[in-house]
Tab-separated table of C-alpha atoms and ligand atoms in Angstrom:
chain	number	residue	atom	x	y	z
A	4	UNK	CA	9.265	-69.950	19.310
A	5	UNK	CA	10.810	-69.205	15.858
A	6	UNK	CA	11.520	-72.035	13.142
A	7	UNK	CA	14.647	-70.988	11.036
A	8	UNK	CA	14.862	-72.795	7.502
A	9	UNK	CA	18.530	-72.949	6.524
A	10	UNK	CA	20.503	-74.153	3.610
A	11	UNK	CA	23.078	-76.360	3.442
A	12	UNK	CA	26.472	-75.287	2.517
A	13	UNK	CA	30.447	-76.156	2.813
A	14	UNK	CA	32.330	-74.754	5.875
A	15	UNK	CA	36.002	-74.816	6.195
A	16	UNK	CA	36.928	-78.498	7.647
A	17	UNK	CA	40.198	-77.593	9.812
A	18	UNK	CA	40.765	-75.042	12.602
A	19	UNK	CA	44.150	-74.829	12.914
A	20	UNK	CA	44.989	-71.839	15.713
A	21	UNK	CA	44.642	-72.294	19.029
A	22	UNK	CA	45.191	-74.433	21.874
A	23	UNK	CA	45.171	-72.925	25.515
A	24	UNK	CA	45.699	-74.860	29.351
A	25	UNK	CA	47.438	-72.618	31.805
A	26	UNK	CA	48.691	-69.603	31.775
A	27	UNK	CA	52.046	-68.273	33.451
A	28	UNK	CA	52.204	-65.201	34.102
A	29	UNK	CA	55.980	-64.153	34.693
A	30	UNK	CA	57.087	-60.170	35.362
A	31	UNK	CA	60.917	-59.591	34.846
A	32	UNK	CA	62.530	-56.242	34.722
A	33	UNK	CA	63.211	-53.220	37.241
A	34	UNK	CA	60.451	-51.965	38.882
A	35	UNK	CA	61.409	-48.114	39.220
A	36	UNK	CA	58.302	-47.549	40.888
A	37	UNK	CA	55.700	-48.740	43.307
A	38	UNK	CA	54.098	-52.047	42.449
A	39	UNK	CA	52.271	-50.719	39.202
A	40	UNK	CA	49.025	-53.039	40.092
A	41	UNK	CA	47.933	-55.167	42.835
A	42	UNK	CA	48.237	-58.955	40.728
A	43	UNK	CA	44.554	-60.722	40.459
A	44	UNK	CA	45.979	-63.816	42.851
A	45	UNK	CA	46.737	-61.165	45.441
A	46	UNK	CA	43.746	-58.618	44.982
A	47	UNK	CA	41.128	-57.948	47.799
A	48	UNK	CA	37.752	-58.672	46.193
A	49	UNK	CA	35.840	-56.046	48.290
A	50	UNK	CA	34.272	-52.581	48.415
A	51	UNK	CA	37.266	-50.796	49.901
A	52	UNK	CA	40.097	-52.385	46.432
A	53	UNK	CA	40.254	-50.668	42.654
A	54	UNK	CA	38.857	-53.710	40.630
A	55	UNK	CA	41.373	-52.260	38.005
A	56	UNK	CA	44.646	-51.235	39.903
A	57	UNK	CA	44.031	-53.197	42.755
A	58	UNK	CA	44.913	-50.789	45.236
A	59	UNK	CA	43.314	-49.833	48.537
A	60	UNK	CA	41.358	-46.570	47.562
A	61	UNK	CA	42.251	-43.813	49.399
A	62	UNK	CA	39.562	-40.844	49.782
A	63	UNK	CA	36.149	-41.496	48.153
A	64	UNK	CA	35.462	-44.706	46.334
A	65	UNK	CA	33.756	-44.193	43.706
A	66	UNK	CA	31.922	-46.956	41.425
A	67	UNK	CA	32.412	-47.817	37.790
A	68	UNK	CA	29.136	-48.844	35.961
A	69	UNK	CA	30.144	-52.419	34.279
A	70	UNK	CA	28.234	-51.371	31.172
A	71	UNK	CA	29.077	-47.166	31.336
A	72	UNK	CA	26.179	-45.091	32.148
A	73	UNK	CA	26.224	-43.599	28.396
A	74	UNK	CA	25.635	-46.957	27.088
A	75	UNK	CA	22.589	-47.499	29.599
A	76	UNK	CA	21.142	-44.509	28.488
A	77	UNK	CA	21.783	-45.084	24.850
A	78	UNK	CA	20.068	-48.665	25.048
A	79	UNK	CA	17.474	-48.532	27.962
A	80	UNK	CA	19.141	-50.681	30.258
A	81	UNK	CA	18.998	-48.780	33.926
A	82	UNK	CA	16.454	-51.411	35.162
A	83	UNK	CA	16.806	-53.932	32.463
A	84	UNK	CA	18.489	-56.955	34.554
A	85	UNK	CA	21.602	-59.354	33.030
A	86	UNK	CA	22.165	-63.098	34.274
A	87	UNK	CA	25.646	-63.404	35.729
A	88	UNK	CA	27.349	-66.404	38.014
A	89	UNK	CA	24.425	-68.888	38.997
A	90	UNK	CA	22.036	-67.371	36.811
A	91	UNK	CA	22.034	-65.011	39.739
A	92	UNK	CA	20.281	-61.496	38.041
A	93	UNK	CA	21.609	-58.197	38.673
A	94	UNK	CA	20.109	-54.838	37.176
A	95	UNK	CA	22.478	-53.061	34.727
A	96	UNK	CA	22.305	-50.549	37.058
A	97	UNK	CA	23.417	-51.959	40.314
A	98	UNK	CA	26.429	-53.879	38.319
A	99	UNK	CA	29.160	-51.841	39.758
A	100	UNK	CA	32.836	-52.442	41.039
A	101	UNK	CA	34.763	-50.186	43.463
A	102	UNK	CA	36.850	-47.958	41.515
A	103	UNK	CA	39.411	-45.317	42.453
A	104	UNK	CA	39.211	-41.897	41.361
A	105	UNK	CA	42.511	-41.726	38.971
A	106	UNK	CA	41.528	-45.096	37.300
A	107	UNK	CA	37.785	-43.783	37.105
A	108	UNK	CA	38.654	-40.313	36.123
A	109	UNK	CA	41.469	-40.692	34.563
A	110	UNK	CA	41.935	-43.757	33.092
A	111	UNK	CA	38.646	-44.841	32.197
A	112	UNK	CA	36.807	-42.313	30.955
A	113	UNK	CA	39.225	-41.546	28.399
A	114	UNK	CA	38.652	-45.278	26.873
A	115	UNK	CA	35.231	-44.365	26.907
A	116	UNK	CA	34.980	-41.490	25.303
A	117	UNK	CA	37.962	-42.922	22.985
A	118	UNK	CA	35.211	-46.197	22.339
A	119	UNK	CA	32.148	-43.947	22.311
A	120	UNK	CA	33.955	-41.993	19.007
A	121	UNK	CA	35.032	-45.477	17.243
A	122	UNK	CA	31.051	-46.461	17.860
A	123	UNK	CA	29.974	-43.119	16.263
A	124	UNK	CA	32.386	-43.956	13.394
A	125	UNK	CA	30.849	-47.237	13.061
A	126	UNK	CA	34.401	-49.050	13.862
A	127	UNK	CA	35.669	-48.242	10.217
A	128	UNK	CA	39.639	-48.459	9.635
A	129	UNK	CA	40.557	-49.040	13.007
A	130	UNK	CA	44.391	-48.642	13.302
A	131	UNK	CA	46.433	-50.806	16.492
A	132	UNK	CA	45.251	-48.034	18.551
A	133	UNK	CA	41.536	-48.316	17.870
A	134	UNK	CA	42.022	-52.081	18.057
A	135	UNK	CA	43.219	-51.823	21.524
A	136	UNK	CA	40.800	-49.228	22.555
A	137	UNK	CA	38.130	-52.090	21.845
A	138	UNK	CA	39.792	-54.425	23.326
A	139	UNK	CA	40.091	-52.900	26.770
A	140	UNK	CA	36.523	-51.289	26.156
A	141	UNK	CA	35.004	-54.968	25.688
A	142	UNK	CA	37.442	-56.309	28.548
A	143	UNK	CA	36.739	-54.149	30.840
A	144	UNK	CA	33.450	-55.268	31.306
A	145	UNK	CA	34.231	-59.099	31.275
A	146	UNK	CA	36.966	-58.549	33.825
A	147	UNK	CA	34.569	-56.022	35.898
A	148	UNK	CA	31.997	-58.826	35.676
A	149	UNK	CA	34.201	-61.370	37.083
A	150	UNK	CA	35.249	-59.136	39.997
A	151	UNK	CA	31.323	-58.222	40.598
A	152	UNK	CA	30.867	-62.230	40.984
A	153	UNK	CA	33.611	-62.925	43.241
A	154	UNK	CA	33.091	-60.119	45.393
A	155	UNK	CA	29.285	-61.496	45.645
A	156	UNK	CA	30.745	-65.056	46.027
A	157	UNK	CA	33.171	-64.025	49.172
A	158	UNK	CA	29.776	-62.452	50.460
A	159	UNK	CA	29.392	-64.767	53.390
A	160	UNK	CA	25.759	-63.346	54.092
A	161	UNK	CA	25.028	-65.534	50.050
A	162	UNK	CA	26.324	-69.030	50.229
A	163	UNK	CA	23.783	-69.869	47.935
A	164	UNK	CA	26.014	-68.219	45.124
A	165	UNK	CA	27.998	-70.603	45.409
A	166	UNK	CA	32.061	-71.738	45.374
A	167	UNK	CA	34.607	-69.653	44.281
A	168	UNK	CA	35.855	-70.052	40.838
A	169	UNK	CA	38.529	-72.828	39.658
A	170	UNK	CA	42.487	-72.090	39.732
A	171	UNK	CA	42.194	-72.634	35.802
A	172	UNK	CA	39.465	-69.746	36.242
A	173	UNK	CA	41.059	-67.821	38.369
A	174	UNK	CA	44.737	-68.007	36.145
A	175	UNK	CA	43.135	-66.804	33.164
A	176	UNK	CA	41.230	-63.583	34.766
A	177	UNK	CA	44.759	-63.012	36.749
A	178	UNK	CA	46.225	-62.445	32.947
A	179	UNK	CA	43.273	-60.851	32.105
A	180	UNK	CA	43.671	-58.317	34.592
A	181	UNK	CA	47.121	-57.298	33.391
A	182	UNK	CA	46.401	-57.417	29.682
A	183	UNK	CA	43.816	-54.535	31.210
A	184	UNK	CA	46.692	-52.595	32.472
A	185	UNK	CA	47.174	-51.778	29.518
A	186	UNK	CA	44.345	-49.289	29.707
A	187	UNK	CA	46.470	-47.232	32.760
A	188	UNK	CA	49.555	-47.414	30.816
A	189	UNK	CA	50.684	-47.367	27.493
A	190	UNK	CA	51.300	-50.473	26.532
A	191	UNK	CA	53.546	-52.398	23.263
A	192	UNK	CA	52.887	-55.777	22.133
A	193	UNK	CA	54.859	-58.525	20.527
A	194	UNK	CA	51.729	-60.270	19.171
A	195	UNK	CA	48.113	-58.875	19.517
A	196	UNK	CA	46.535	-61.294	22.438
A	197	UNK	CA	42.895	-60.931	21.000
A	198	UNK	CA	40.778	-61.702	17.791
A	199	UNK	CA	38.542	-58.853	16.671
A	200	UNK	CA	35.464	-59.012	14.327
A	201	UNK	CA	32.851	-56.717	13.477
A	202	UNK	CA	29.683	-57.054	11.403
A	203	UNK	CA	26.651	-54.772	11.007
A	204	UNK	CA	23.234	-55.847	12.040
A	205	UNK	CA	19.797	-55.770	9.912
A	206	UNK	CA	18.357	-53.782	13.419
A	207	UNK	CA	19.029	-51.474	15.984
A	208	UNK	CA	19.258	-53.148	19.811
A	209	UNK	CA	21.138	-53.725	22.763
A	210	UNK	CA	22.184	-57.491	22.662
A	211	UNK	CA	24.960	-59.235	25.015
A	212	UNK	CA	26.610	-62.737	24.919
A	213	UNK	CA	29.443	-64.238	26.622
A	214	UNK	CA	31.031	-67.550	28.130
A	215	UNK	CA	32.043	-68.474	31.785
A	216	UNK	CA	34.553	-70.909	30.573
A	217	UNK	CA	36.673	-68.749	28.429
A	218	UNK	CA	37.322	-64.885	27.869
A	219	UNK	CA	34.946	-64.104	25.310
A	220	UNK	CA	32.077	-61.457	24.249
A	221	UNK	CA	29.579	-60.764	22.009
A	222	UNK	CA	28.338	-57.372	22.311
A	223	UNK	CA	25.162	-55.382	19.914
A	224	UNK	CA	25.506	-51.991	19.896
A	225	UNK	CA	22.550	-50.901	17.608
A	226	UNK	CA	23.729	-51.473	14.058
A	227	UNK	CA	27.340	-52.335	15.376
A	228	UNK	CA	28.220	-56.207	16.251
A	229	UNK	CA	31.410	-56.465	18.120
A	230	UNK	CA	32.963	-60.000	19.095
A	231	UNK	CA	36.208	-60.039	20.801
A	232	UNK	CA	37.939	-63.673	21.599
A	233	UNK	CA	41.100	-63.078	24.459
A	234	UNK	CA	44.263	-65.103	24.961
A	235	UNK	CA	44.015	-66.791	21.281
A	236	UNK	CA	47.155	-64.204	20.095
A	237	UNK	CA	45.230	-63.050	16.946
A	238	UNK	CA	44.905	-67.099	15.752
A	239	UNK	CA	40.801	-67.088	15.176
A	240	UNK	CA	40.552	-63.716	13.570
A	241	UNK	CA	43.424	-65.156	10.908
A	242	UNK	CA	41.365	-68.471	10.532
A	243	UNK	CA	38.272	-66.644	10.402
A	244	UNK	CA	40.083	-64.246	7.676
A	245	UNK	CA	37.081	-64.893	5.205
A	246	UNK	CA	33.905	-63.537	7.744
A	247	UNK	CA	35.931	-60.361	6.570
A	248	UNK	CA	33.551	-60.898	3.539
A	249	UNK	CA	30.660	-60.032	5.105
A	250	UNK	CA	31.882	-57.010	7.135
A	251	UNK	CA	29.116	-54.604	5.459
A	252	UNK	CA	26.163	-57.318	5.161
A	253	UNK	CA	24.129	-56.578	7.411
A	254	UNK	CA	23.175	-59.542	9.471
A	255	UNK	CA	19.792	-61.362	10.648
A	256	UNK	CA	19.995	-61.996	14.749
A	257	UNK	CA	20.226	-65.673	13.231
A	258	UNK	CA	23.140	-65.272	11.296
A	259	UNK	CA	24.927	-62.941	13.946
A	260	UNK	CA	24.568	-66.432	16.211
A	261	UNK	CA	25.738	-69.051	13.815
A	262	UNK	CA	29.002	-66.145	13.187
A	263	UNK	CA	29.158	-66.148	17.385
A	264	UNK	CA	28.658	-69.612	17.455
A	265	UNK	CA	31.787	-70.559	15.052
A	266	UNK	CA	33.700	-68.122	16.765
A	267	UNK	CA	33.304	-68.747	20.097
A	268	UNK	CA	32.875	-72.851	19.026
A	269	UNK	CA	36.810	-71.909	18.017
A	270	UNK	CA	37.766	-69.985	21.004
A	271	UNK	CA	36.288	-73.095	23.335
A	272	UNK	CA	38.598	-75.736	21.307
A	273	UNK	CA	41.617	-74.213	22.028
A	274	UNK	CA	44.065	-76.450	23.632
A	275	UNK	CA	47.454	-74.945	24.701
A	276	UNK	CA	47.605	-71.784	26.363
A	277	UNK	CA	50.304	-69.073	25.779
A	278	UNK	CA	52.403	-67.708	28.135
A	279	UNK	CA	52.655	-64.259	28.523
A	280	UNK	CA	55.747	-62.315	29.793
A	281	UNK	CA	55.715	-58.735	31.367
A	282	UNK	CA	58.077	-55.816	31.976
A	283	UNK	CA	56.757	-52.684	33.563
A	284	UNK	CA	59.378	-49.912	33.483
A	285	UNK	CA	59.267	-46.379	33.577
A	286	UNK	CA	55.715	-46.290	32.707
A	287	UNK	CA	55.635	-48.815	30.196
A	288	UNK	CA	54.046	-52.076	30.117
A	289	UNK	CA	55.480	-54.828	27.368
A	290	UNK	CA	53.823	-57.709	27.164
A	291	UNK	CA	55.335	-60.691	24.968
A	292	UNK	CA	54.573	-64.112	24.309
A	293	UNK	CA	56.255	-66.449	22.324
A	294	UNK	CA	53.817	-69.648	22.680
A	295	UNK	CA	52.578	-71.332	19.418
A	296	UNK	CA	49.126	-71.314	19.484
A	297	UNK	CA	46.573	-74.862	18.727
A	298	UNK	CA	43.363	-75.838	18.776
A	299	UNK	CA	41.484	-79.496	18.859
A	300	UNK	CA	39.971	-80.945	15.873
A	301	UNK	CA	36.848	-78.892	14.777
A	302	UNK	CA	34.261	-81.641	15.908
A	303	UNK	CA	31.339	-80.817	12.899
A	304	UNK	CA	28.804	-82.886	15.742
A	305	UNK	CA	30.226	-80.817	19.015
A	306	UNK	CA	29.659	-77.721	16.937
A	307	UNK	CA	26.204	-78.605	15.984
A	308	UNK	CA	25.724	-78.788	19.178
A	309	UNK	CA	27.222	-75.597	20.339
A	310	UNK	CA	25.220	-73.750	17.634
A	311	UNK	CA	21.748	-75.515	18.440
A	312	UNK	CA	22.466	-74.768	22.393
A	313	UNK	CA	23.028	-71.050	21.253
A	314	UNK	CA	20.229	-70.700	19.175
A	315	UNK	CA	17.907	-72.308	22.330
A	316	UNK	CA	19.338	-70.222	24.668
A	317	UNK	CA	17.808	-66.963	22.379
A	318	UNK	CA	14.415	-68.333	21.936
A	319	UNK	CA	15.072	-69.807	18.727
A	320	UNK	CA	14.863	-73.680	17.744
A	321	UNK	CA	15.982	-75.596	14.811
A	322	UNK	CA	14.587	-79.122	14.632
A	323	UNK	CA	16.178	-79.705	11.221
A	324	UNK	CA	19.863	-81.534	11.518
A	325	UNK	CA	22.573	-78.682	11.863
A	326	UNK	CA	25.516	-81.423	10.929
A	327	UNK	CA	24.334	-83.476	7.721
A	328	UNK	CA	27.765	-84.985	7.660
A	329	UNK	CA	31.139	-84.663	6.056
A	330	UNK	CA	31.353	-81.494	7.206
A	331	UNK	CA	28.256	-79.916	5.703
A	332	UNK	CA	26.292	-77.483	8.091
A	333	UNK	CA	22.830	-76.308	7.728
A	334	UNK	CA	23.676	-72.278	7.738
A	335	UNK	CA	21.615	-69.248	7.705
A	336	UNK	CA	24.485	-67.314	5.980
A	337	UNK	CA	22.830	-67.145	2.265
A	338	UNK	CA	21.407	-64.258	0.528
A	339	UNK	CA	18.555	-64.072	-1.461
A	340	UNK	CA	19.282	-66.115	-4.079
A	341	UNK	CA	20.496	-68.700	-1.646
A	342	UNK	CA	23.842	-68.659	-2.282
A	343	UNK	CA	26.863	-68.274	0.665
A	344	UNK	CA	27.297	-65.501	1.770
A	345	UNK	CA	31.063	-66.831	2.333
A	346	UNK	CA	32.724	-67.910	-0.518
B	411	LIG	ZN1	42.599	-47.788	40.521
């Protein structure tokens, strides 16, 4: 067990972005062709459906590795095993969703190699294009996840996994899944539906962190920290503007959890939830949404709380206060000289 010594410093006292409750999903528009994906409400969660497309596979189903095969490789993880639903643990290797051969050959493994070369570049200067490559990349496996854990909770031979997932649940994945269409077809956006940060790390591992009650992900890939917040239309990574600050400093596994906790502390508060609106035609998916964005109050005690729970959940405990009041959080982010590292 590790005891962190942090100093105090100021954080900024309002969150002012995002709200979320339901979300409506509405398609208007011609379709010229064939339903362009079998909708999340309506998908089969079985061996024989594309977790992407949502088709019945004809010819051989093949599966998709949640976390690709390259990144198993890279990082060790074959055998290494990840908690899912229930705490229930699943090897790396044996996370896998039915996949058809066009979204598998096609489809995917262009956003992989596409990811693989932003990883290599070390996600510098990303244009909209690189931004949406990691957003599908990092989406891809939450959504995959999901699917895994409903297709192991309709698995009548496991009760003990439990009940299927809430309607609120299931909404959000069901716009989660089209936002992912977006990696069949090319795809235009009115407003960017995610938040995007990326920070460098002090070492070189394999670390993963994410949330059951809201689309979210925290993903170490070696030196490269990626953190991707879904559905908050680009409000948390304009709040957040200043973490921008520390984009090249690299980080202590500490500090990458007090930047996951805020962010993710932000993404949780969110209290309104946009709606999205679709048109598919000739091969081209728009998606708009016109919803203003809030959050709740940034509680300084609930986020204490958050952080403290985050830490504990690594191996890590703080006994000293997080919240000394007014808004003043114990934080890890200081240099040497103990200053902020966020001005
Ligand atoms: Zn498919």
């Amino acid at each position: 067990m590790e005891v962190v010594y942090l100093l105090t410093a100021e954080i900024p006292s309002e969150f002012h972005c995002a709200q979320i409750t339901t979300f409506h999903i509405q398609h208007v528009g011609n379709y010229m062709e064939k339903q362009f994906y079998i909708p999340f409400k309506n998908s089969e969660f079985n061996t024989e459906n594309c977790f992407l497309c949502g088709h019945k596979i004809e010819g051989k189903i093949t599966r998709e590795h949640v976390f690709p095969k390259w990144l198993q490789k890279e990082f060790d993880l074959w055998d290494k095993t990840i908690s899912i639903t229930n705490e229930t643990t699943i090897q790396y290797k044996n996370l896998t969703v039915p996949c058809c051969s066009k979204c598998n050959n096609e489809h995917l493994s262009i956003l992989e190699s596409n990811f693989q070369k932003l990883m290599q570049k070390g996600f510098k200067e990303l244009t909209s294009f690189d931004e949406q490559v990691v957003f599908d990349w990092c989406g891809k496996i939450l959504y995959a996840t999901r699917h895994k854990e409903l297709s192991l909770l309709y698995d009548r031979q496991k009760p003990e996994l439990g009940s299927i997932i809430s309607d609120e649940e299931f909404q959000s994945y069901s716009c989660f899944q089209l936002f992912l269409q977006s990696i069949r077809y090319e795809t235009t956006w009115n407003v960017k539906p995610w938040s995007l940060f990326f920070f460098e790390s002090e070492t070189e591992s394999f670390f993963y962190q994410t949330r059951v009650s809201f689309p979210c992900l925290s993903i170490k890939l070696g030196k490269h920290i990626v953190i991707v917040l879904f559905e908050d239309n680009n409000a948390i990574e304009n709040h957040f503007e200043n973490f921008k600050q520390i984009r090249f400093t690299p980080l202590s596994f500490v500090q990458q959890i007090e930047i996951t906790a805020y962010l993710f502390y932000s993404a949780s508060i969110k209290a309104k939830i946009p709606y999205y609106h679709s048109h598919f035609f000739n091969g081209h998916l728009t998606v708009n949404s016109s919803s203003d964005i809030y959050s709740k109050e940034f509680d300084y005690d609930d986020f204490a709380l958050y952080y403290r729970m985050m830490l504990f959940e690594v191996g890590i405990e703080f006994k000293e206060k997080i919240h000394t009041g007014n808004g003043m959080i114990n934080t890890s982010l200081i240099d040497k000289n103990n200053e902020p590292l966020i001005k």
